[in-house]
Coordinates of C-alpha atoms in Angstrom, one line a residue:
M1 CA -17.2 175.2 -49.8
R2 CA -20.8 176.2 -49.6
L3 CA -22.7 175.4 -52.6
A4 CA -25.8 176.6 -54.3
F5 CA -27.5 175.3 -57.4
D6 CA -29.1 177.5 -60.0
A7 CA -32.9 176.2 -59.5
R8 CA -34.1 178.5 -62.3
V9 CA -34.5 175.4 -64.4
R10 CA -37.6 174.5 -62.5
P11 CA -40.3 173.6 -63.0
R12 CA -40.4 173.3 -66.7
S13 CA -37.2 172.3 -68.2
S14 CA -35.5 169.2 -69.3
F15 CA -32.8 170.0 -66.8
A16 CA -34.9 169.9 -63.7
R17 CA -34.3 166.1 -63.7
V18 CA -30.5 166.6 -63.8
L19 CA -30.8 169.2 -61.0
A20 CA -32.8 166.6 -58.9
L21 CA -30.1 164.1 -59.5
F22 CA -27.2 166.5 -58.4
E23 CA -29.1 167.5 -55.3
E24 CA -29.8 164.1 -54.1
A25 CA -26.2 163.0 -54.6
A26 CA -25.0 166.2 -52.4
R27 CA -27.3 164.9 -49.7
A28 CA -26.0 161.3 -50.3
V29 CA -22.6 162.6 -49.1
E30 CA -23.8 165.2 -46.5
L31 CA -22.6 167.8 -48.7
P32 CA -24.3 171.2 -47.7
W33 CA -26.0 172.9 -50.6
E34 CA -29.0 175.4 -51.2
E35 CA -30.9 176.7 -54.3
W36 CA -30.4 179.9 -56.0
R37 CA -33.3 181.6 -58.0
G38 CA -31.6 185.0 -58.9
G39 CA -30.4 187.9 -56.9
P40 CA -27.3 187.9 -54.5
C41 CA -25.7 184.7 -53.7
A42 CA -24.2 184.1 -50.5
A43 CA -22.8 180.7 -51.4
E44 CA -19.2 180.3 -52.5
V45 CA -19.8 178.3 -55.5
L46 CA -22.9 178.7 -57.8
W47 CA -23.5 175.7 -60.3
S48 CA -25.6 175.8 -63.1
V49 CA -26.9 172.6 -64.8
R50 CA -28.0 174.2 -68.0
Q51 CA -26.0 173.3 -71.1
A52 CA -22.9 175.5 -71.5
E53 CA -24.5 178.3 -69.4
A54 CA -23.0 180.5 -66.5
P55 CA -25.4 181.3 -64.1
L56 CA -24.3 184.9 -63.7
P57 CA -22.8 185.9 -67.3
G58 CA -20.2 188.1 -67.4
A59 CA -19.3 187.8 -63.7
G60 CA -16.1 186.3 -64.4
G61 CA -14.1 185.0 -61.2
G62 CA -17.0 186.0 -59.0
P63 CA -17.5 185.9 -56.0
P64 CA -19.4 183.5 -56.2
R65 CA -17.2 181.2 -58.2
Q66 CA -19.3 179.6 -61.0
V67 CA -19.5 176.0 -62.3
V68 CA -20.7 175.6 -65.7
T69 CA -21.9 172.3 -67.1
I70 CA -21.3 171.0 -70.7
Y71 CA -22.8 167.6 -71.3
D72 CA -21.2 167.1 -74.7
V73 CA -20.2 168.7 -77.9
N74 CA -22.6 167.2 -80.2
P75 CA -23.3 170.6 -82.2
L76 CA -19.7 169.9 -83.4
L77 CA -19.9 166.3 -84.4
P78 CA -21.5 164.8 -87.4
D79 CA -25.0 163.9 -87.4
G80 CA -25.6 162.5 -90.8
R81 CA -26.0 166.0 -92.4
P82 CA -23.2 167.7 -94.6
A83 CA -21.1 169.8 -92.6
W84 CA -22.4 173.0 -94.4
Q85 CA -25.8 172.5 -93.1
R86 CA -24.4 172.1 -89.6
W87 CA -22.1 175.3 -89.5
R88 CA -24.5 177.7 -88.0
R89 CA -25.5 175.2 -85.0
A90 CA -22.0 174.7 -84.4
R91 CA -21.1 178.5 -84.6
R92 CA -23.7 179.3 -82.0
F93 CA -22.5 176.5 -79.7
R94 CA -19.0 177.8 -79.8
R95 CA -19.9 181.1 -79.1
R96 CA -22.1 180.1 -76.1
A97 CA -19.7 177.7 -74.6
G98 CA -16.9 180.2 -75.1
A99 CA -18.7 182.8 -73.1
A100 CA -19.6 180.3 -70.4
L101 CA -16.1 179.2 -70.0
A102 CA -14.9 182.7 -69.8
D103 CA -17.0 182.9 -66.6
A104 CA -16.4 179.1 -65.2
W105 CA -14.2 178.5 -62.3
R106 CA -14.9 174.6 -63.0
V107 CA -16.4 172.7 -65.7
V108 CA -18.5 169.6 -65.1
T109 CA -19.4 166.8 -67.6
S110 CA -20.6 163.4 -67.4
S111 CA -18.2 161.1 -68.9
E112 CA -14.4 160.8 -69.5
D113 CA -15.2 160.8 -73.3
A114 CA -17.1 163.8 -73.2
R115 CA -14.3 165.6 -71.1
G116 CA -11.9 164.5 -73.7
R117 CA -14.0 166.0 -76.5
I118 CA -14.8 169.2 -74.6
E119 CA -10.6 170.0 -73.8
A120 CA -10.0 169.3 -77.5
A121 CA -12.9 171.7 -78.8
F122 CA -12.1 174.1 -75.9
P123 CA -8.5 174.3 -74.7
A124 CA -9.5 176.9 -72.2
A125 CA -11.4 174.1 -70.3
A126 CA -8.3 172.0 -69.9
G127 CA -7.5 171.2 -66.2
R128 CA -10.7 172.7 -65.1
C129 CA -13.2 170.0 -66.4
A130 CA -14.2 167.1 -64.0
V131 CA -16.5 164.1 -64.6
V132 CA -19.5 164.0 -62.3
P133 CA -21.6 161.3 -63.9
L134 CA -25.3 160.9 -63.9
Y135 CA -27.3 157.9 -62.8
P136 CA -30.6 156.2 -62.7
E137 CA -33.2 157.3 -60.2
A138 CA -34.4 155.0 -57.6
R139 CA -37.6 154.5 -59.3
F140 CA -36.1 152.8 -62.4
T141 CA -36.1 149.2 -61.0
P142 CA -37.5 145.9 -62.4
D143 CA -40.2 145.8 -59.6
G144 CA -43.4 147.2 -60.6
P145 CA -45.9 146.9 -63.6
P146 CA -45.3 147.6 -67.2
S147 CA -46.8 150.8 -68.8
T148 CA -50.3 150.9 -70.0
L149 CA -49.3 153.0 -73.2
A150 CA -48.4 149.7 -75.2
E151 CA -48.8 145.9 -75.0
P152 CA -45.3 144.5 -73.4
G153 CA -42.9 142.7 -75.7
Y154 CA -42.3 145.8 -78.0
L155 CA -38.8 146.9 -79.1
L156 CA -38.1 150.4 -77.5
F157 CA -36.3 153.6 -78.5
L158 CA -36.5 156.5 -76.1
G159 CA -35.1 160.0 -76.8
A160 CA -35.6 163.2 -78.5
L161 CA -36.0 162.4 -82.4
R162 CA -33.1 164.5 -83.5
R163 CA -30.7 163.5 -86.4
H164 CA -27.9 162.5 -84.2
K165 CA -30.2 160.0 -82.1
N166 CA -30.3 158.0 -85.3
A167 CA -34.0 156.7 -85.1
A168 CA -34.0 156.4 -89.1
G169 CA -30.9 153.9 -88.7
L170 CA -32.9 152.1 -86.1
V171 CA -36.1 152.0 -88.5
R172 CA -33.7 150.6 -91.4
A173 CA -32.3 148.0 -89.2
Y174 CA -35.7 147.0 -87.9
A175 CA -36.8 146.5 -91.5
R176 CA -34.2 143.9 -91.8
L177 CA -35.5 141.8 -89.2
P178 CA -37.7 138.5 -89.7
A179 CA -41.3 139.5 -90.4
A180 CA -42.3 137.0 -87.7
L181 CA -39.9 138.9 -85.3
R182 CA -41.3 142.3 -86.1
R183 CA -44.8 140.9 -85.6
A184 CA -43.8 139.8 -82.2
H185 CA -41.9 142.9 -81.2
P186 CA -43.3 146.1 -82.8
L187 CA -40.8 149.0 -82.8
L188 CA -41.9 151.9 -80.4
L189 CA -40.3 155.1 -81.0
A190 CA -41.0 157.3 -77.8
G191 CA -39.8 160.8 -77.8
R192 CA -40.3 164.5 -78.7
A193 CA -40.6 164.3 -82.8
H194 CA -39.4 167.9 -83.3
R195 CA -39.5 168.1 -87.1
A196 CA -38.7 164.3 -87.5
R197 CA -42.3 163.1 -87.9
R198 CA -42.7 163.9 -91.4
R199 CA -39.3 162.5 -92.4
L200 CA -40.0 159.1 -90.4
A201 CA -43.4 158.8 -91.8
R202 CA -41.9 158.8 -95.3
L203 CA -39.3 156.3 -94.4
L204 CA -41.7 153.9 -92.9
A205 CA -43.8 154.1 -95.7
A206 CA -40.9 153.4 -98.0
L207 CA -39.8 150.4 -96.4
G208 CA -43.4 149.0 -95.7
L209 CA -43.4 149.5 -91.9
A210 CA -46.2 151.8 -91.5
G211 CA -48.2 149.5 -89.4
Q212 CA -45.3 148.0 -87.4
V213 CA -43.7 151.2 -86.1
R214 CA -45.6 153.5 -83.4
L215 CA -44.5 157.1 -82.6
L216 CA -45.5 158.0 -79.1
D217 CA -44.2 161.6 -78.6
E218 CA -43.0 162.8 -75.4
V219 CA -43.8 160.3 -72.6
P220 CA -44.9 161.6 -69.2
E221 CA -42.1 161.2 -66.6
E222 CA -44.3 158.9 -64.3
E223 CA -44.5 156.5 -67.4
L224 CA -40.9 156.1 -67.9
P225 CA -40.0 153.1 -65.5
G226 CA -43.1 151.0 -66.7
L227 CA -42.3 151.7 -70.5
Y228 CA -39.0 150.5 -70.0
R229 CA -40.0 147.4 -68.1
G230 CA -42.5 146.3 -71.0
A231 CA -40.1 146.4 -73.7
A232 CA -38.3 143.2 -74.8
A233 CA -35.2 145.2 -75.6
F234 CA -34.2 148.8 -75.7
A235 CA -32.4 150.2 -78.8
F236 CA -30.3 153.2 -78.6
P237 CA -28.2 153.6 -81.8
S238 CA -27.2 157.2 -81.3
L239 CA -24.3 158.7 -83.4
A240 CA -23.3 161.1 -80.3
E241 CA -23.7 161.1 -76.5
G242 CA -22.2 162.9 -73.4
F243 CA -23.4 160.1 -71.3
G244 CA -26.4 158.1 -72.4
L245 CA -28.8 158.0 -69.3
P246 CA -31.6 156.1 -71.2
P247 CA -30.0 152.9 -71.9
L248 CA -28.8 153.0 -68.3
E249 CA -32.3 153.6 -67.0
A250 CA -33.4 150.7 -69.2
M251 CA -30.8 148.3 -67.7
A252 CA -31.8 149.5 -64.2
C253 CA -35.4 148.4 -65.1
G254 CA -34.0 144.9 -66.1
T255 CA -34.5 145.6 -70.1
P256 CA -31.6 144.2 -72.4
V257 CA -29.9 147.0 -74.3
V258 CA -28.7 147.1 -77.8
A259 CA -26.6 150.5 -78.2
S260 CA -24.1 152.4 -80.3
D261 CA -20.3 151.9 -80.1
R262 CA -19.8 155.6 -80.4
T263 CA -18.6 158.3 -78.0
S264 CA -19.7 157.8 -74.4
L265 CA -21.6 154.8 -74.6
P266 CA -19.0 152.1 -74.3
E267 CA -17.8 153.8 -71.4
V268 CA -21.0 154.0 -69.6
L269 CA -22.6 150.9 -70.5
G270 CA -19.5 148.7 -70.6
G271 CA -19.8 145.1 -71.7
A272 CA -23.5 144.9 -70.3
A273 CA -24.9 146.2 -73.5
E274 CA -24.9 144.6 -77.1
L275 CA -22.6 147.5 -78.8
V276 CA -22.8 147.8 -82.5
D277 CA -21.8 150.4 -85.3
P278 CA -24.8 152.7 -85.6
L279 CA -24.1 153.4 -89.2
D280 CA -24.3 149.8 -90.3
P281 CA -28.1 148.7 -90.4
A282 CA -27.2 145.0 -91.1
A283 CA -25.1 144.9 -88.1
L284 CA -27.5 146.5 -86.0
A285 CA -30.3 144.1 -87.2
V286 CA -28.0 141.1 -86.1
A287 CA -27.7 142.4 -82.7
L288 CA -31.4 143.2 -82.1
E289 CA -32.3 139.8 -83.5
R290 CA -29.7 138.1 -81.3
V291 CA -31.4 139.7 -78.2
L292 CA -35.1 139.4 -79.4
A293 CA -35.0 135.8 -80.7
D294 CA -32.8 134.3 -78.0
P295 CA -34.1 134.1 -74.6
A296 CA -30.7 132.9 -73.1
Q297 CA -28.9 136.0 -74.6
A298 CA -31.6 138.3 -73.6
E299 CA -31.4 137.1 -69.9
A300 CA -27.7 137.3 -70.0
R301 CA -28.0 141.0 -71.1
R302 CA -30.5 141.6 -68.5
Q303 CA -28.5 140.4 -65.7
A304 CA -25.5 142.2 -66.9
G305 CA -27.3 145.4 -67.4
L306 CA -28.8 145.2 -63.8
A307 CA -25.2 144.8 -62.5
R308 CA -23.9 147.6 -64.6
A309 CA -26.7 150.0 -63.5
A310 CA -26.0 149.3 -59.9
A311 CA -22.5 150.7 -60.2
F312 CA -24.0 154.1 -60.8
G313 CA -25.8 155.9 -57.8
P314 CA -26.1 159.0 -55.7
A315 CA -23.2 158.0 -53.5
A316 CA -20.7 157.6 -56.3
T317 CA -21.8 160.9 -58.1
G318 CA -22.0 162.7 -54.6
R319 CA -18.3 161.8 -53.9
A320 CA -17.4 163.0 -57.6
L321 CA -19.1 166.1 -56.7
R322 CA -17.3 166.7 -53.3
A323 CA -13.9 165.8 -55.0
L324 CA -14.6 168.3 -57.6
L325 CA -15.3 171.2 -55.1
E326 CA -12.3 170.1 -52.6
D327 CA -9.6 169.5 -55.1
P328 CA -6.7 172.0 -54.4
S329 CA -5.4 171.6 -57.8
R330 CA -8.0 173.3 -59.5

């Protein structure tokens, strides 16, 4: 089938990176594709990489046939707030995803865990939902200099500082580490702060950590590999993920990973990460100390992470993409 990717996500969109991953995967398996930027579409299949959005809303079964991407159902999952505070976001997501599914020929997500949650939340997706995994780009490698944004040796978190990312839980766990370990490994929170900056500042002040934790805001794309390389460990205690690309990128850069044992992360990271209950600050602190204070443990995690990250790549993703398009049962 002739495939077109909806390229209207470029240049200023968080989905532009995902589009580049899928295009590289299609090239890796010699799957013909083109970019579509609006107007008539000559391809048989048109795929949007935006979250829960059909490229041609209301067009139904086509032509072209539409592929919709749903990365996760995080708006429907607990994020530390009472349910009454989350219901509007959940309602908006259900409406958006429901409308996209009405137009979808196929639905793509990035992990088996996400597929199960999508099909449970939206029975209309059952039988049409397939897993096409993400992967670290080739630039994420141990070879290269660390970032100049901070002195190497920090404990790194990278991700938008939304509630479900659980940066506050990481800060509470970090406060439990021995003072000498905190001095040797300051905590670096890198990512768009949204409305979390004030909330985190209050928490840091209450815990006496104001001088030991640094908020970096959003990091330029070109700095990401070096930022991972300069970290003594990467912490990712997220409450909900559809895939979990940042910890996999950290592994590809040779950085030991401590991550949540929730949703897709055990599936994606396997036994290569130190997995822990993200809602247990004491357990998270123990896992962090094990990696930061024990060089042998850190090296074991580093080697396991490199091997795990190597299992993901454009060829594997391309094969999943081709199988999705060619599966006669769908």
